[in-house]
Amino acid sequence: MKSHPDSPPIPSDTDQTQPRHEMHNRWPQAESVEDFRHNLAAVQARINSACLRAGRDPAEVRLLPVSKTIDEAHIRLAHRAGCTMLGENKVQEAWSKSQAMADLTDLKWSVIGHLQTNKAKRVARFASEFQALDSLHTAQALDRHLQAEGRSLDVFVQVNTSNEQSKYGLSPHDVAAFMQDIQGLDTLRIRGLMTLAEFSSDADRVRACFVRLRTLRDRLGDARELALSMGMSGDFEIAIEEGASVVRVGQAIFGARSLPDDHFWPTEK
Ligand SMILES: *Cc1c(COP(=O)(O)O)cnc(C)c1O
């Protein structure tokens, strides 16, 4: 049975985990450290029960809070509630925030959005992690600037698992060759693969994207365990059931964003 997009997603007769995109205008804004503690605990509880369903250890899943569009005051509250690494979609925004909050010495930044090569220098300077690598040119630029900075960077290769849905990310067919190409870039520590699922209330279509990423990882037959970064506020439980090792969660922690998602992930070709 498929539930109608407007009907409550859980429970369903099939016990199939449903996406929760209908919540996207409804996540309440977190305004205090207590709110953040509460939201983080609620998300962690959802992670734990997804792991339980899938027979997985919750310690295998890292929660990356995503703070794009959130102002400094609220980020400081989230930090006090225990967030020590934050995902940001845009380099300029991430950089400004990292400068403004340089006093929080344990706070690290993960850039999770598309990177233009001309911004590689900036990322090399402040980011701890970059999850949207999808071009050799950018990888080489990052490596050059990281060498100059004497730094290294954890990277995830972004894969387009939903075909026409996003213009970013490598086609699954190109990933194996790309991994070979970036192998020699010593400052880049290849940690895993990242994807955005199709934004759909159809659980099967969402799940298919996550299955594609896991299948690809398994096919790469890499001796290094490659992590899978997949799942956000509306679909991270499905991602965990399909093997996610990192879930990137913004709105369920910080509150609903007013800007539509395609502002952040242009869908036009
Ligand atoms: C914004 C964003 C997320 C988090 O989305 P939410 O709906 O806020 O949980 C995850 N991944 C990427 C790449 C994003 O830009």
Coordinates of C-alpha atoms and ligand atoms in Angstrom, one line a residue:
M1 CA 0.0 0.0 0.0
K2 CA 1.3 3.4 -0.9
S3 CA 0.2 6.2 1.5
H4 CA -1.2 9.3 -0.1
P5 CA 1.4 12.1 0.1
D6 CA -0.9 14.1 2.4
S7 CA -1.7 11.3 4.8
P8 CA 0.4 10.7 8.0
P9 CA 3.5 8.7 6.8
I10 CA 3.8 6.3 9.8
P11 CA 2.6 3.7 10.5
S12 CA 1.8 2.0 7.2
D13 CA 0.3 -1.4 6.7
T14 CA 3.5 -2.6 5.2
D15 CA 5.7 -1.3 8.0
Q16 CA 7.7 0.4 5.3
T17 CA 9.5 3.5 6.5
Q18 CA 8.1 6.5 4.7
P19 CA 9.7 9.8 3.9
R20 CA 8.7 12.7 6.2
H21 CA 8.9 15.6 3.7
E22 CA 5.5 16.7 4.8
M23 CA 7.2 17.9 8.0
H24 CA 9.3 20.4 6.1
N25 CA 7.3 23.4 7.0
R26 CA 6.6 22.2 10.5
W27 CA 9.9 21.5 12.3
P28 CA 9.7 24.1 15.1
Q29 CA 12.5 26.7 15.4
A30 CA 15.0 25.9 18.1
E31 CA 15.5 29.0 20.3
S32 CA 17.4 27.8 23.3
V33 CA 20.0 25.3 24.4
E34 CA 17.2 23.1 25.8
D35 CA 15.4 23.2 22.4
F36 CA 18.6 22.0 20.7
R37 CA 19.2 19.3 23.3
H38 CA 15.6 18.1 22.8
N39 CA 15.8 18.1 19.0
L40 CA 19.2 16.4 19.0
A41 CA 17.9 13.7 21.4
A42 CA 14.8 13.3 19.2
V43 CA 16.8 12.8 16.1
Q44 CA 19.2 10.4 17.9
A45 CA 16.2 8.4 19.0
R46 CA 15.0 8.2 15.4
I47 CA 18.5 7.1 14.4
N48 CA 18.5 4.5 17.1
S49 CA 15.2 2.9 16.1
A50 CA 16.1 2.9 12.4
C51 CA 19.3 1.1 13.4
L52 CA 17.3 -1.4 15.5
R53 CA 15.0 -2.1 12.6
A54 CA 18.0 -2.7 10.4
G55 CA 20.0 -4.7 12.8
R56 CA 22.8 -2.1 12.9
D57 CA 24.8 -0.6 15.8
P58 CA 23.9 3.1 16.2
A59 CA 27.6 3.9 16.8
E60 CA 28.1 3.2 13.1
V61 CA 26.0 6.3 12.2
R62 CA 27.4 9.8 12.5
L63 CA 24.9 12.7 12.8
L64 CA 26.1 15.8 10.9
P65 CA 24.0 18.8 11.9
V66 CA 23.5 21.1 8.9
S67 CA 23.4 24.8 9.8
K68 CA 22.9 26.6 6.5
T69 CA 20.9 29.8 6.7
I70 CA 21.1 29.7 10.5
D71 CA 22.6 32.8 12.2
E72 CA 25.5 32.9 14.6
A73 CA 23.5 33.3 17.8
H74 CA 21.5 30.1 17.1
I75 CA 24.6 28.2 16.0
R76 CA 26.3 29.1 19.4
L77 CA 23.3 27.6 21.2
A78 CA 23.6 24.4 19.1
H79 CA 27.3 24.3 19.9
R80 CA 26.5 24.6 23.6
A81 CA 24.0 21.7 23.2
G82 CA 26.9 19.6 21.9
C83 CA 27.3 20.2 18.1
T84 CA 31.0 20.3 17.3
M85 CA 30.9 19.7 13.5
L86 CA 28.4 21.6 11.3
G87 CA 27.5 21.1 7.6
E88 CA 27.2 24.1 5.4
N89 CA 26.1 24.2 1.8
K90 CA 27.8 27.4 0.6
V91 CA 31.5 28.1 1.0
Q92 CA 31.2 31.8 1.5
E93 CA 28.6 31.4 4.3
A94 CA 30.6 28.6 5.9
W95 CA 33.8 30.7 5.8
S96 CA 32.2 33.8 7.4
K97 CA 30.7 31.7 10.2
S98 CA 34.0 29.9 10.8
Q99 CA 35.7 33.4 11.1
A100 CA 33.0 34.8 13.4
M101 CA 33.1 31.7 15.7
A102 CA 36.8 31.1 15.6
D103 CA 36.7 31.4 19.5
L104 CA 34.9 28.0 19.5
T105 CA 38.1 26.1 19.0
D106 CA 36.5 22.7 18.9
L107 CA 34.0 23.6 16.2
K108 CA 34.7 22.1 12.8
W109 CA 33.1 22.7 9.4
S110 CA 32.0 20.3 6.7
V111 CA 31.3 21.8 3.3
I112 CA 28.5 19.7 1.8
G113 CA 27.5 21.7 -1.3
H114 CA 28.9 22.2 -4.8
L115 CA 32.3 23.8 -4.9
Q116 CA 33.5 26.0 -7.7
T117 CA 37.2 25.5 -8.4
N118 CA 37.9 29.2 -7.7
K119 CA 36.8 28.7 -4.1
A120 CA 39.0 25.7 -3.5
K121 CA 41.6 27.9 -1.8
R122 CA 39.2 29.0 0.8
V123 CA 38.0 25.5 1.6
A124 CA 41.6 24.3 1.9
R125 CA 42.1 27.0 4.5
F126 CA 39.2 26.3 7.0
A127 CA 37.2 23.2 6.2
S128 CA 37.7 19.8 7.9
E129 CA 35.6 17.9 5.5
F130 CA 34.3 18.3 2.0
Q131 CA 31.4 16.1 0.9
A132 CA 30.6 17.2 -2.6
L133 CA 33.7 16.3 -4.7
D134 CA 32.7 15.6 -8.3
S135 CA 35.4 17.1 -10.5
L136 CA 39.1 16.2 -11.0
H137 CA 39.8 19.9 -11.7
T138 CA 38.5 20.8 -8.3
A139 CA 40.3 17.9 -6.6
Q140 CA 43.6 19.0 -8.1
A141 CA 43.0 22.6 -7.0
L142 CA 42.1 21.5 -3.5
D143 CA 45.3 19.4 -3.3
R144 CA 47.5 22.2 -4.5
H145 CA 46.0 24.7 -1.9
L146 CA 46.0 22.1 0.9
Q147 CA 49.7 21.4 0.3
A148 CA 50.4 25.1 0.5
E149 CA 48.5 25.3 3.8
G150 CA 50.1 22.1 5.1
R151 CA 46.7 20.7 5.7
S152 CA 44.7 17.7 4.6
L153 CA 41.0 17.2 4.1
D154 CA 38.4 14.4 4.5
V155 CA 36.5 14.1 1.3
F156 CA 33.4 12.3 0.0
V157 CA 32.7 11.9 -3.7
Q158 CA 29.2 13.1 -4.6
V159 CA 27.2 10.7 -6.8
N160 CA 24.1 11.6 -8.7
T161 CA 21.8 8.6 -7.8
S162 CA 18.6 10.3 -9.0
N163 CA 19.5 11.0 -12.7
E164 CA 17.8 14.2 -13.8
Q165 CA 17.1 15.5 -10.3
S166 CA 20.3 17.3 -9.7
K167 CA 23.0 18.7 -11.9
Y168 CA 25.7 17.9 -9.3
G169 CA 27.5 14.7 -8.6
L170 CA 29.1 12.1 -10.8
S171 CA 27.2 9.5 -12.7
P172 CA 27.6 6.1 -10.9
H173 CA 29.3 4.8 -14.0
D174 CA 32.1 7.4 -13.7
V175 CA 32.9 6.9 -10.0
A176 CA 35.4 4.0 -10.2
A177 CA 37.6 5.9 -12.7
F178 CA 37.4 9.1 -10.8
M179 CA 38.5 7.3 -7.6
Q180 CA 41.6 6.1 -9.5
D181 CA 42.3 9.7 -10.8
I182 CA 42.3 11.2 -7.4
Q183 CA 44.2 8.4 -5.7
G184 CA 47.5 10.2 -6.0
L185 CA 46.4 13.5 -4.4
D186 CA 47.9 12.9 -1.0
T187 CA 46.2 15.7 0.9
L188 CA 42.7 14.3 0.1
R189 CA 41.6 11.5 2.4
I190 CA 38.9 9.7 0.5
R191 CA 36.4 8.8 3.2
G192 CA 33.3 7.8 1.3
L193 CA 30.5 8.5 -1.1
M194 CA 27.7 11.1 -0.7
T195 CA 24.3 11.5 -2.4
L196 CA 21.1 13.3 -2.2
A197 CA 18.0 11.1 -2.8
E198 CA 15.2 12.2 -5.1
F199 CA 12.9 14.5 -3.2
S200 CA 9.8 12.4 -3.3
S201 CA 7.1 11.2 -1.0
D202 CA 7.3 7.9 -2.7
A203 CA 9.4 5.8 -0.3
D204 CA 10.4 3.3 -3.1
R205 CA 11.9 6.0 -5.2
V206 CA 13.8 7.5 -2.3
R207 CA 15.1 4.1 -1.2
A208 CA 16.2 3.3 -4.7
C209 CA 18.7 6.2 -4.6
F210 CA 20.2 5.0 -1.4
V211 CA 20.4 1.4 -2.6
R212 CA 22.2 2.7 -5.7
L213 CA 24.9 4.4 -3.6
R214 CA 25.4 1.3 -1.4
T215 CA 25.5 -1.0 -4.4
L216 CA 28.1 1.2 -6.0
R217 CA 30.2 1.3 -2.9
D218 CA 30.0 -2.5 -2.6
R219 CA 31.0 -2.9 -6.3
L220 CA 34.0 -0.7 -5.9
G221 CA 35.3 -3.6 -3.8
D222 CA 37.6 -1.2 -2.0
A223 CA 39.8 -2.5 0.8
R224 CA 39.3 0.8 2.6
E225 CA 35.8 0.9 4.1
L226 CA 34.1 3.7 2.2
A227 CA 31.5 5.5 4.3
L228 CA 28.0 6.4 2.9
S229 CA 26.8 9.9 3.5
M230 CA 23.1 9.8 2.7
G231 CA 19.8 10.9 4.3
M232 CA 18.5 14.3 5.6
S233 CA 15.6 15.4 7.9
G234 CA 12.9 13.9 5.7
D235 CA 14.5 10.6 4.7
F236 CA 17.4 9.7 7.0
E237 CA 15.6 6.6 8.5
I238 CA 15.3 5.0 5.1
A239 CA 19.0 5.9 4.4
I240 CA 20.0 4.2 7.7
E241 CA 18.1 1.1 6.7
E242 CA 20.1 1.1 3.5
G243 CA 23.5 1.5 5.1
A244 CA 24.1 5.2 5.8
S245 CA 27.2 5.9 7.9
V246 CA 26.7 9.7 7.9
V247 CA 23.3 11.5 8.0
R248 CA 23.1 15.2 7.3
V249 CA 20.3 16.8 9.3
G250 CA 19.3 20.4 9.3
Q251 CA 15.7 21.2 9.8
A252 CA 14.8 18.5 12.3
I253 CA 17.5 20.1 14.6
F254 CA 17.4 23.8 13.8
G255 CA 13.8 24.2 12.6
A256 CA 12.1 24.6 9.2
R257 CA 13.9 26.8 6.6
S258 CA 11.8 29.3 4.7
L259 CA 13.7 28.9 1.4
P260 CA 12.7 26.0 -0.8
D261 CA 15.2 23.2 -1.2
D262 CA 15.8 23.8 -4.9
H263 CA 17.4 27.1 -3.8
F264 CA 20.3 25.0 -2.5
W265 CA 20.3 22.2 -5.1
P266 CA 19.4 23.6 -8.5
T267 CA 17.5 20.9 -10.4
E268 CA 17.7 22.4 -13.8
K269 CA 20.1 20.8 -16.2
Ligands
LIG1 C1 20.5 21.3 3.5 C2 21.2 20.0 3.2 C3 20.9 18.9 4.0 C4 20.0 18.9 5.2 O1 18.6 19.0 4.8 P1 17.5 19.2 5.9 O2 16.2 19.1 5.2 O3 17.7 20.5 6.5 O4 17.7 18.1 6.9 C5 21.6 17.7 3.7 N1 22.5 17.7 2.7 C6 22.7 18.7 1.9 C7 23.7 18.6 0.8 C8 22.1 20.0 2.2 O5 22.4 21.0 1.4

